[in-house]
């Protein structure tokens, strides 16, 4: 909770620090109505925060979903090398059977080490979850004009953050699906920058380029994320007991609100690109 308290204070203070400097450095910012200024700042701050999280979030996702498979392949290579070594030992006269048996036992111990390696670092994931939720939590109190779907999104993020603090990710549970969803959401920082740039002086070509890239990146992340979520949830549903299915149902009920906000946003991005193309 120390990370949450300190982080919330830093982000909260950032609104007023950024407002102070933007009022003096940006002529377009001074023309924004007062009730919308913190909306612009909330998106600028969130874009910067998510961008700073992206390298660690990507590393966490890689180690959780990709690196494990690589370790298993390395284990297969080690197995083949050990078998070849055993064959060589067996062909050398004078090698005792006990030594050959000892050689055969080396690989299973190495394989067990590979299998038990923890790719889901619980403490790192908890910290990332808290850091991810802080901008949404603070914006609920400082941004007066916010779409209802966005408010639901932020509330769900805070609820997920609390659940995240009590989950052990070394156990294969529904919490892992939440981690994957959050990581892919982190990659969409350009969308927040685009939302803020609507109220600032941005070159027309730059605005079009940002709109297209944001749509492509956000849409791609959503497609990959949703496909993975569907595969994971269906697999868990048929493999778990009643308690596990209840946990999945609760997760789906909350994540559905996040998905709804994602759909609203991607629809706006698509229309925004069309409008800018017509202007060009």
PDB file of C-alpha atoms in Angstrom:
ATOM      1  CA  UNK A   1       0.000   0.000   0.000  1.00  0.00           C
ATOM      2  CA  UNK A   2       2.978   2.333   0.433  1.00  0.00           C
ATOM      3  CA  UNK A   3       3.474   2.286  -3.345  1.00  0.00           C
ATOM      4  CA  UNK A   4      -0.179   3.222  -3.846  1.00  0.00           C
ATOM      5  CA  UNK A   5      -0.178   6.070  -1.313  1.00  0.00           C
ATOM      6  CA  UNK A   6       3.098   7.615  -2.491  1.00  0.00           C
ATOM      7  CA  UNK A   7       2.265   7.091  -6.161  1.00  0.00           C
ATOM      8  CA  UNK A   8      -1.181   8.644  -5.760  1.00  0.00           C
ATOM      9  CA  UNK A   9       0.335  11.691  -4.084  1.00  0.00           C
ATOM     10  CA  UNK A  10       2.908  12.089  -6.874  1.00  0.00           C
ATOM     11  CA  UNK A  11       0.279  11.814  -9.624  1.00  0.00           C
ATOM     12  CA  UNK A  12      -2.123  14.097  -7.719  1.00  0.00           C
ATOM     13  CA  UNK A  13       0.575  16.742  -7.354  1.00  0.00           C
ATOM     14  CA  UNK A  14       1.560  16.325 -11.013  1.00  0.00           C
ATOM     15  CA  UNK A  15      -1.808  17.739 -12.098  1.00  0.00           C
ATOM     16  CA  UNK A  16      -1.155  21.059 -10.381  1.00  0.00           C
ATOM     17  CA  UNK A  17       2.521  21.222 -11.363  1.00  0.00           C
ATOM     18  CA  UNK A  18       1.690  20.520 -15.003  1.00  0.00           C
ATOM     19  CA  UNK A  19      -1.205  22.997 -14.942  1.00  0.00           C
ATOM     20  CA  UNK A  20       1.109  25.703 -13.589  1.00  0.00           C
ATOM     21  CA  UNK A  21       3.697  25.220 -16.332  1.00  0.00           C
ATOM     22  CA  UNK A  22       1.217  24.583 -19.164  1.00  0.00           C
ATOM     23  CA  UNK A  23      -0.536  27.875 -18.400  1.00  0.00           C
ATOM     24  CA  UNK A  24       2.764  29.661 -18.983  1.00  0.00           C
ATOM     25  CA  UNK A  25       4.175  27.639 -21.870  1.00  0.00           C
ATOM     26  CA  UNK A  26       1.160  26.673 -24.010  1.00  0.00           C
ATOM     27  CA  UNK A  27      -1.126  29.276 -25.556  1.00  0.00           C
ATOM     28  CA  UNK A  28      -3.547  26.587 -26.730  1.00  0.00           C
ATOM     29  CA  UNK A  29      -3.811  25.181 -23.202  1.00  0.00           C
ATOM     30  CA  UNK A  30      -4.841  28.574 -21.795  1.00  0.00           C
ATOM     31  CA  UNK A  31      -7.795  28.624 -24.210  1.00  0.00           C
ATOM     32  CA  UNK A  32      -9.165  25.310 -22.953  1.00  0.00           C
ATOM     33  CA  UNK A  33     -12.195  25.724 -20.641  1.00  0.00           C
ATOM     34  CA  UNK A  34     -11.280  25.250 -16.976  1.00  0.00           C
ATOM     35  CA  UNK A  35     -13.510  22.177 -16.579  1.00  0.00           C
ATOM     36  CA  UNK A  36     -11.608  20.420 -19.396  1.00  0.00           C
ATOM     37  CA  UNK A  37      -8.050  21.337 -18.418  1.00  0.00           C
ATOM     38  CA  UNK A  38      -7.671  18.462 -15.945  1.00  0.00           C
ATOM     39  CA  UNK A  39      -9.157  16.077 -18.524  1.00  0.00           C
ATOM     40  CA  UNK A  40      -6.323  17.012 -20.881  1.00  0.00           C
ATOM     41  CA  UNK A  41      -3.766  16.693 -18.103  1.00  0.00           C
ATOM     42  CA  UNK A  42      -5.147  13.325 -17.002  1.00  0.00           C
ATOM     43  CA  UNK A  43      -4.528  11.909 -20.477  1.00  0.00           C
ATOM     44  CA  UNK A  44      -1.081  13.486 -20.775  1.00  0.00           C
ATOM     45  CA  UNK A  45      -0.050  12.150 -17.371  1.00  0.00           C
ATOM     46  CA  UNK A  46      -1.489   8.700 -18.039  1.00  0.00           C
ATOM     47  CA  UNK A  47       0.258   8.526 -21.421  1.00  0.00           C
ATOM     48  CA  UNK A  48       3.597   9.360 -19.790  1.00  0.00           C
ATOM     49  CA  UNK A  49       3.039   6.906 -16.946  1.00  0.00           C
ATOM     50  CA  UNK A  50       1.993   4.021 -19.203  1.00  0.00           C
ATOM     51  CA  UNK A  51       4.949   4.683 -21.501  1.00  0.00           C
ATOM     52  CA  UNK A  52       7.314   4.404 -18.527  1.00  0.00           C
ATOM     53  CA  UNK A  53       5.668   1.106 -17.484  1.00  0.00           C
ATOM     54  CA  UNK A  54       5.805  -0.447 -20.957  1.00  0.00           C
ATOM     55  CA  UNK A  55       9.337  -1.977 -20.870  1.00  0.00           C
ATOM     56  CA  UNK A  56       8.781  -3.749 -17.538  1.00  0.00           C
ATOM     57  CA  UNK A  57       5.242  -4.761 -18.490  1.00  0.00           C
ATOM     58  CA  UNK A  58       6.470  -6.244 -21.783  1.00  0.00           C
ATOM     59  CA  UNK A  59       9.229  -8.127 -19.965  1.00  0.00           C
ATOM     60  CA  UNK A  60       6.716  -9.506 -17.471  1.00  0.00           C
ATOM     61  CA  UNK A  61       4.420 -10.680 -20.272  1.00  0.00           C
ATOM     62  CA  UNK A  62       7.333 -12.249 -22.156  1.00  0.00           C
ATOM     63  CA  UNK A  63       8.552 -14.184 -19.147  1.00  0.00           C
ATOM     64  CA  UNK A  64       5.024 -15.356 -18.363  1.00  0.00           C
ATOM     65  CA  UNK A  65       3.881 -16.448 -21.819  1.00  0.00           C
ATOM     66  CA  UNK A  66       6.942 -16.909 -24.052  1.00  0.00           C
ATOM     67  CA  UNK A  67      10.073 -17.619 -22.065  1.00  0.00           C
ATOM     68  CA  UNK A  68       8.604 -20.694 -20.368  1.00  0.00           C
ATOM     69  CA  UNK A  69       8.273 -22.452 -23.708  1.00  0.00           C
ATOM     70  CA  UNK A  70      11.880 -21.616 -24.515  1.00  0.00           C
ATOM     71  CA  UNK A  71      13.008 -23.140 -21.211  1.00  0.00           C
ATOM     72  CA  UNK A  72      11.140 -26.328 -22.030  1.00  0.00           C
ATOM     73  CA  UNK A  73      12.826 -26.500 -25.437  1.00  0.00           C
ATOM     74  CA  UNK A  74      16.187 -26.037 -23.734  1.00  0.00           C
ATOM     75  CA  UNK A  75      15.246 -28.924 -21.460  1.00  0.00           C
ATOM     76  CA  UNK A  76      14.620 -31.111 -24.515  1.00  0.00           C
ATOM     77  CA  UNK A  77      18.023 -30.150 -25.925  1.00  0.00           C
ATOM     78  CA  UNK A  78      19.645 -31.037 -22.601  1.00  0.00           C
ATOM     79  CA  UNK A  79      17.865 -34.380 -22.670  1.00  0.00           C
ATOM     80  CA  UNK A  80      19.188 -35.192 -26.137  1.00  0.00           C
ATOM     81  CA  UNK A  81      22.741 -34.192 -25.161  1.00  0.00           C
ATOM     82  CA  UNK A  82      22.576 -36.386 -22.051  1.00  0.00           C
ATOM     83  CA  UNK A  83      21.363 -39.380 -24.047  1.00  0.00           C
ATOM     84  CA  UNK A  84      24.213 -38.903 -26.506  1.00  0.00           C
ATOM     85  CA  UNK A  85      26.674 -38.743 -23.616  1.00  0.00           C
ATOM     86  CA  UNK A  86      25.209 -41.938 -22.140  1.00  0.00           C
ATOM     87  CA  UNK A  87      25.613 -43.747 -25.457  1.00  0.00           C
ATOM     88  CA  UNK A  88      29.274 -42.707 -25.606  1.00  0.00           C
ATOM     89  CA  UNK A  89      29.849 -43.909 -22.041  1.00  0.00           C
ATOM     90  CA  UNK A  90      28.181 -47.211 -22.777  1.00  0.00           C
ATOM     91  CA  UNK A  91      30.493 -47.793 -25.752  1.00  0.00           C
ATOM     92  CA  UNK A  92      33.695 -47.269 -23.699  1.00  0.00           C
ATOM     93  CA  UNK A  93      35.040 -50.511 -22.140  1.00  0.00           C
ATOM     94  CA  UNK A  94      35.526 -50.479 -18.393  1.00  0.00           C
ATOM     95  CA  UNK A  95      32.725 -48.006 -17.547  1.00  0.00           C
ATOM     96  CA  UNK A  96      30.742 -49.445 -14.674  1.00  0.00           C
ATOM     97  CA  UNK A  97      26.965 -49.713 -14.771  1.00  0.00           C
ATOM     98  CA  UNK A  98      26.691 -47.576 -11.647  1.00  0.00           C
ATOM     99  CA  UNK A  99      28.378 -44.702 -13.432  1.00  0.00           C
ATOM    100  CA  UNK A 100      26.052 -45.036 -16.399  1.00  0.00           C
ATOM    101  CA  UNK A 101      23.073 -44.996 -14.031  1.00  0.00           C
ATOM    102  CA  UNK A 102      24.436 -41.899 -12.365  1.00  0.00           C
ATOM    103  CA  UNK A 103      24.724 -40.222 -15.750  1.00  0.00           C
ATOM    104  CA  UNK A 104      21.102 -41.029 -16.530  1.00  0.00           C
ATOM    105  CA  UNK A 105      19.977 -39.357 -13.313  1.00  0.00           C
ATOM    106  CA  UNK A 106      21.584 -36.030 -14.072  1.00  0.00           C
ATOM    107  CA  UNK A 107      19.037 -34.802 -16.600  1.00  0.00           C
ATOM    108  CA  UNK A 108      15.826 -35.384 -14.573  1.00  0.00           C
ATOM    109  CA  UNK A 109      17.183 -33.143 -11.793  1.00  0.00           C
ATOM    110  CA  UNK A 110      18.035 -30.404 -14.323  1.00  0.00           C
ATOM    111  CA  UNK A 111      14.620 -30.786 -15.948  1.00  0.00           C
ATOM    112  CA  UNK A 112      12.858 -30.389 -12.600  1.00  0.00           C
ATOM    113  CA  UNK A 113      14.757 -27.161 -12.073  1.00  0.00           C
ATOM    114  CA  UNK A 114      13.524 -25.837 -15.418  1.00  0.00           C
ATOM    115  CA  UNK A 115       9.917 -26.809 -14.711  1.00  0.00           C
ATOM    116  CA  UNK A 116       9.762 -25.269 -11.247  1.00  0.00           C
ATOM    117  CA  UNK A 117      11.180 -21.897 -12.355  1.00  0.00           C
ATOM    118  CA  UNK A 118       8.604 -19.206 -11.477  1.00  0.00           C
ATOM    119  CA  UNK A 119       7.762 -17.065 -14.505  1.00  0.00           C
ATOM    120  CA  UNK A 120       4.915 -15.205 -12.737  1.00  0.00           C
ATOM    121  CA  UNK A 121       6.693 -12.924 -10.268  1.00  0.00           C
ATOM    122  CA  UNK A 122       3.921 -12.130  -7.790  1.00  0.00           C
ATOM    123  CA  UNK A 123       5.585  -9.132  -6.145  1.00  0.00           C
ATOM    124  CA  UNK A 124       6.466  -7.494  -9.453  1.00  0.00           C
ATOM    125  CA  UNK A 125       2.959  -8.045 -10.808  1.00  0.00           C
ATOM    126  CA  UNK A 126       1.372  -6.620  -7.664  1.00  0.00           C
ATOM    127  CA  UNK A 127       3.537  -3.509  -7.882  1.00  0.00           C
ATOM    128  CA  UNK A 128       2.762  -3.052 -11.571  1.00  0.00           C
ATOM    129  CA  UNK A 129      -0.949  -3.484 -10.872  1.00  0.00           C
ATOM    130  CA  UNK A 130      -0.866  -0.780  -8.202  1.00  0.00           C
ATOM    131  CA  UNK A 131       1.120   1.586 -10.433  1.00  0.00           C
ATOM    132  CA  UNK A 132      -1.257   0.992 -13.334  1.00  0.00           C
ATOM    133  CA  UNK A 133      -4.323   1.833 -11.226  1.00  0.00           C
ATOM    134  CA  UNK A 134      -2.979   5.057  -9.700  1.00  0.00           C
ATOM    135  CA  UNK A 135      -3.689   7.421 -12.676  1.00  0.00           C
ATOM    136  CA  UNK A 136      -7.250   6.072 -13.006  1.00  0.00           C
ATOM    137  CA  UNK A 137      -7.844   6.355  -9.261  1.00  0.00           C
ATOM    138  CA  UNK A 138      -6.649   9.971  -9.070  1.00  0.00           C
ATOM    139  CA  UNK A 139      -8.597  11.030 -12.161  1.00  0.00           C
ATOM    140  CA  UNK A 140     -11.840   9.895 -10.523  1.00  0.00           C
ATOM    141  CA  UNK A 141     -11.414  12.749  -8.028  1.00  0.00           C
ATOM    142  CA  UNK A 142      -9.845  15.474 -10.177  1.00  0.00           C
ATOM    143  CA  UNK A 143     -11.525  15.144 -13.586  1.00  0.00           C
ATOM    144  CA  UNK A 144     -15.046  16.559 -13.395  1.00  0.00           C
ATOM    145  CA  UNK A 145     -16.207  15.805 -16.944  1.00  0.00           C
ATOM    146  CA  UNK A 146     -15.711  12.121 -17.697  1.00  0.00           C
ATOM    147  CA  UNK A 147     -17.770   9.717 -19.795  1.00  0.00           C
ATOM    148  CA  UNK A 148     -19.795   7.193 -17.801  1.00  0.00           C
ATOM    149  CA  UNK A 149     -18.125   4.250 -19.557  1.00  0.00           C
ATOM    150  CA  UNK A 150     -14.726   5.691 -18.627  1.00  0.00           C
ATOM    151  CA  UNK A 151     -15.774   6.033 -14.978  1.00  0.00           C
ATOM    152  CA  UNK A 152     -16.871   2.391 -14.967  1.00  0.00           C
ATOM    153  CA  UNK A 153     -13.525   1.464 -16.504  1.00  0.00           C
ATOM    154  CA  UNK A 154     -11.589   3.314 -13.811  1.00  0.00           C
ATOM    155  CA  UNK A 155     -13.676   1.853 -10.976  1.00  0.00           C
ATOM    156  CA  UNK A 156     -13.112  -1.665 -12.323  1.00  0.00           C
ATOM    157  CA  UNK A 157      -9.380  -0.998 -12.522  1.00  0.00           C
ATOM    158  CA  UNK A 158      -9.336   0.034  -8.853  1.00  0.00           C
ATOM    159  CA  UNK A 159     -11.336  -3.057  -7.860  1.00  0.00           C
ATOM    160  CA  UNK A 160      -8.938  -5.261  -9.822  1.00  0.00           C
ATOM    161  CA  UNK A 161      -6.004  -3.544  -8.106  1.00  0.00           C
ATOM    162  CA  UNK A 162      -7.360  -4.495  -4.684  1.00  0.00           C
ATOM    163  CA  UNK A 163      -7.912  -8.100  -5.780  1.00  0.00           C
ATOM    164  CA  UNK A 164      -4.416  -8.094  -7.266  1.00  0.00           C
ATOM    165  CA  UNK A 165      -2.889  -7.415  -3.829  1.00  0.00           C
ATOM    166  CA  UNK A 166      -4.281 -10.683  -2.448  1.00  0.00           C
ATOM    167  CA  UNK A 167      -3.585 -12.954  -5.406  1.00  0.00           C
ATOM    168  CA  UNK A 168      -0.679 -15.396  -5.669  1.00  0.00           C
ATOM    169  CA  UNK A 169       0.284 -15.549  -9.346  1.00  0.00           C
ATOM    170  CA  UNK A 170       2.486 -18.596  -8.897  1.00  0.00           C
ATOM    171  CA  UNK A 171      -0.809 -20.540  -8.895  1.00  0.00           C
ATOM    172  CA  UNK A 172      -2.509 -20.869 -12.269  1.00  0.00           C
ATOM    173  CA  UNK A 173      -5.756 -18.978 -11.715  1.00  0.00           C
ATOM    174  CA  UNK A 174      -8.019 -16.406 -13.290  1.00  0.00           C
ATOM    175  CA  UNK A 175      -5.791 -13.631 -11.935  1.00  0.00           C
ATOM    176  CA  UNK A 176      -3.328 -14.381 -14.714  1.00  0.00           C
ATOM    177  CA  UNK A 177      -5.920 -13.391 -17.310  1.00  0.00           C
ATOM    178  CA  UNK A 178      -6.202 -10.024 -15.590  1.00  0.00           C
ATOM    179  CA  UNK A 179      -2.432  -9.544 -15.781  1.00  0.00           C
ATOM    180  CA  UNK A 180      -2.424 -10.180 -19.531  1.00  0.00           C
ATOM    181  CA  UNK A 181      -5.324  -7.764 -20.075  1.00  0.00           C
ATOM    182  CA  UNK A 182      -3.592  -5.034 -18.062  1.00  0.00           C
ATOM    183  CA  UNK A 183      -0.273  -5.456 -19.874  1.00  0.00           C
ATOM    184  CA  UNK A 184      -1.877  -5.116 -23.303  1.00  0.00           C
ATOM    185  CA  UNK A 185      -3.738  -2.031 -22.044  1.00  0.00           C
ATOM    186  CA  UNK A 186      -0.399  -0.531 -21.027  1.00  0.00           C
ATOM    187  CA  UNK A 187       0.776  -0.609 -24.646  1.00  0.00           C
ATOM    188  CA  UNK A 188      -2.037   1.805 -25.642  1.00  0.00           C
ATOM    189  CA  UNK A 189      -0.441   4.922 -24.135  1.00  0.00           C
ATOM    190  CA  UNK A 190      -0.549   6.645 -27.535  1.00  0.00           C
ATOM    191  CA  UNK A 191      -4.354   6.695 -27.337  1.00  0.00           C
ATOM    192  CA  UNK A 192      -4.243   8.836 -24.197  1.00  0.00           C
ATOM    193  CA  UNK A 193      -1.772  11.188 -25.870  1.00  0.00           C
ATOM    194  CA  UNK A 194      -4.127  11.462 -28.843  1.00  0.00           C
ATOM    195  CA  UNK A 195      -7.117  12.244 -26.619  1.00  0.00           C
ATOM    196  CA  UNK A 196      -5.186  15.082 -24.992  1.00  0.00           C
ATOM    197  CA  UNK A 197      -3.783  16.435 -28.266  1.00  0.00           C
ATOM    198  CA  UNK A 198      -7.311  17.253 -29.530  1.00  0.00           C
ATOM    199  CA  UNK A 199      -7.263  20.361 -27.325  1.00  0.00           C
ATOM    200  CA  UNK A 200      -3.696  21.424 -28.135  1.00  0.00           C
ATOM    201  CA  UNK A 201      -2.060  22.896 -31.223  1.00  0.00           C
ATOM    202  CA  UNK A 202      -0.902  19.913 -33.262  1.00  0.00           C
ATOM    203  CA  UNK A 203       0.037  19.897 -36.922  1.00  0.00           C
ATOM    204  CA  UNK A 204      -2.707  18.361 -39.106  1.00  0.00           C
ATOM    205  CA  UNK A 205      -0.412  15.731 -40.620  1.00  0.00           C
ATOM    206  CA  UNK A 206       0.976  14.864 -37.216  1.00  0.00           C
ATOM    207  CA  UNK A 207      -2.555  14.545 -35.846  1.00  0.00           C
ATOM    208  CA  UNK A 208      -3.508  12.206 -38.713  1.00  0.00           C
ATOM    209  CA  UNK A 209      -0.386  10.088 -38.219  1.00  0.00           C
ATOM    210  CA  UNK A 210      -1.039   9.824 -34.477  1.00  0.00           C
ATOM    211  CA  UNK A 211      -4.671   8.866 -35.131  1.00  0.00           C
ATOM    212  CA  UNK A 212      -3.758   6.102 -37.592  1.00  0.00           C
ATOM    213  CA  UNK A 213      -0.965   4.659 -35.432  1.00  0.00           C
ATOM    214  CA  UNK A 214      -3.135   4.803 -32.308  1.00  0.00           C
ATOM    215  CA  UNK A 215      -5.959   2.963 -34.086  1.00  0.00           C
ATOM    216  CA  UNK A 216      -3.628   0.280 -35.469  1.00  0.00           C
ATOM    217  CA  UNK A 217      -1.784  -0.275 -32.184  1.00  0.00           C
ATOM    218  CA  UNK A 218      -4.892  -0.184 -30.016  1.00  0.00           C
ATOM    219  CA  UNK A 219      -6.924  -2.373 -32.373  1.00  0.00           C
ATOM    220  CA  UNK A 220      -4.101  -4.909 -32.666  1.00  0.00           C
ATOM    221  CA  UNK A 221      -3.622  -5.078 -28.903  1.00  0.00           C
ATOM    222  CA  UNK A 222      -7.348  -5.579 -28.385  1.00  0.00           C
ATOM    223  CA  UNK A 223      -7.577  -8.366 -30.978  1.00  0.00           C
ATOM    224  CA  UNK A 224      -4.581 -10.273 -29.610  1.00  0.00           C
ATOM    225  CA  UNK A 225      -5.705  -9.705 -26.037  1.00  0.00           C
ATOM    226  CA  UNK A 226      -9.304 -10.789 -26.600  1.00  0.00           C
ATOM    227  CA  UNK A 227      -8.286 -13.897 -28.528  1.00  0.00           C
ATOM    228  CA  UNK A 228      -5.926 -14.902 -25.721  1.00  0.00           C
ATOM    229  CA  UNK A 229      -8.583 -14.167 -23.102  1.00  0.00           C
ATOM    230  CA  UNK A 230     -11.160 -16.284 -24.941  1.00  0.00           C
ATOM    231  CA  UNK A 231      -8.773 -19.206 -25.294  1.00  0.00           C
ATOM    232  CA  UNK A 232      -7.670 -19.011 -21.664  1.00  0.00           C
ATOM    233  CA  UNK A 233     -11.160 -18.624 -20.167  1.00  0.00           C
ATOM    234  CA  UNK A 234     -12.616 -21.471 -22.219  1.00  0.00           C
ATOM    235  CA  UNK A 235      -9.701 -23.715 -21.300  1.00  0.00           C
ATOM    236  CA  UNK A 236     -10.073 -22.903 -17.608  1.00  0.00           C
ATOM    237  CA  UNK A 237     -13.856 -23.324 -17.701  1.00  0.00           C
ATOM    238  CA  UNK A 238     -13.685 -26.963 -18.807  1.00  0.00           C
ATOM    239  CA  UNK A 239     -10.746 -27.831 -16.548  1.00  0.00           C
ATOM    240  CA  UNK A 240     -11.777 -26.267 -13.224  1.00  0.00           C
ATOM    241  CA  UNK A 241     -14.349 -27.016 -10.531  1.00  0.00           C
ATOM    242  CA  UNK A 242     -17.440 -25.047  -9.462  1.00  0.00           C
ATOM    243  CA  UNK A 243     -15.423 -22.594  -7.371  1.00  0.00           C
ATOM    244  CA  UNK A 244     -13.091 -21.920 -10.273  1.00  0.00           C
ATOM    245  CA  UNK A 245     -16.031 -21.334 -12.614  1.00  0.00           C
ATOM    246  CA  UNK A 246     -17.552 -18.895 -10.152  1.00  0.00           C
ATOM    247  CA  UNK A 247     -14.269 -16.968 -10.079  1.00  0.00           C
ATOM    248  CA  UNK A 248     -14.283 -16.883 -13.879  1.00  0.00           C
ATOM    249  CA  UNK A 249     -17.867 -15.589 -13.903  1.00  0.00           C
ATOM    250  CA  UNK A 250     -16.968 -12.768 -11.503  1.00  0.00           C
ATOM    251  CA  UNK A 251     -13.931 -11.869 -13.585  1.00  0.00           C
ATOM    252  CA  UNK A 252     -15.966 -11.822 -16.803  1.00  0.00           C
ATOM    253  CA  UNK A 253     -18.665  -9.638 -15.252  1.00  0.00           C
ATOM    254  CA  UNK A 254     -16.113  -6.978 -14.311  1.00  0.00           C
ATOM    255  CA  UNK A 255     -13.931  -7.234 -17.401  1.00  0.00           C
ATOM    256  CA  UNK A 256     -17.045  -6.852 -19.577  1.00  0.00           C
ATOM    257  CA  UNK A 257     -17.301  -3.220 -18.410  1.00  0.00           C
ATOM    258  CA  UNK A 258     -13.687  -2.639 -19.405  1.00  0.00           C
ATOM    259  CA  UNK A 259     -14.333  -4.273 -22.775  1.00  0.00           C
ATOM    260  CA  UNK A 260     -17.333  -1.993 -23.311  1.00  0.00           C
ATOM    261  CA  UNK A 261     -15.197   1.094 -22.751  1.00  0.00           C
ATOM    262  CA  UNK A 262     -12.557  -0.330 -25.094  1.00  0.00           C
ATOM    263  CA  UNK A 263     -15.197  -0.797 -27.789  1.00  0.00           C
ATOM    264  CA  UNK A 264     -16.434   2.773 -27.344  1.00  0.00           C
ATOM    265  CA  UNK A 265     -12.884   4.073 -27.630  1.00  0.00           C
ATOM    266  CA  UNK A 266     -11.885   2.022 -30.679  1.00  0.00           C
ATOM    267  CA  UNK A 267     -15.103   3.120 -32.393  1.00  0.00           C
ATOM    268  CA  UNK A 268     -14.187   6.753 -31.734  1.00  0.00           C
ATOM    269  CA  UNK A 269     -10.659   6.169 -33.045  1.00  0.00           C
ATOM    270  CA  UNK A 270     -12.020   4.720 -36.279  1.00  0.00           C
ATOM    271  CA  UNK A 271     -14.387   7.663 -36.809  1.00  0.00           C
ATOM    272  CA  UNK A 272     -11.632  10.103 -35.911  1.00  0.00           C
ATOM    273  CA  UNK A 273      -9.362   8.689 -38.620  1.00  0.00           C
ATOM    274  CA  UNK A 274     -12.166   8.935 -41.184  1.00  0.00           C
ATOM    275  CA  UNK A 275     -12.811  12.592 -40.302  1.00  0.00           C
ATOM    276  CA  UNK A 276      -9.149  13.508 -40.579  1.00  0.00           C
ATOM    277  CA  UNK A 277      -8.801  11.720 -43.932  1.00  0.00           C
ATOM    278  CA  UNK A 278     -11.710  13.732 -45.323  1.00  0.00           C
ATOM    279  CA  UNK A 279     -10.082  16.965 -44.187  1.00  0.00           C
ATOM    280  CA  UNK A 280      -6.827  15.966 -45.882  1.00  0.00           C
TER     281      UNK A 280
END
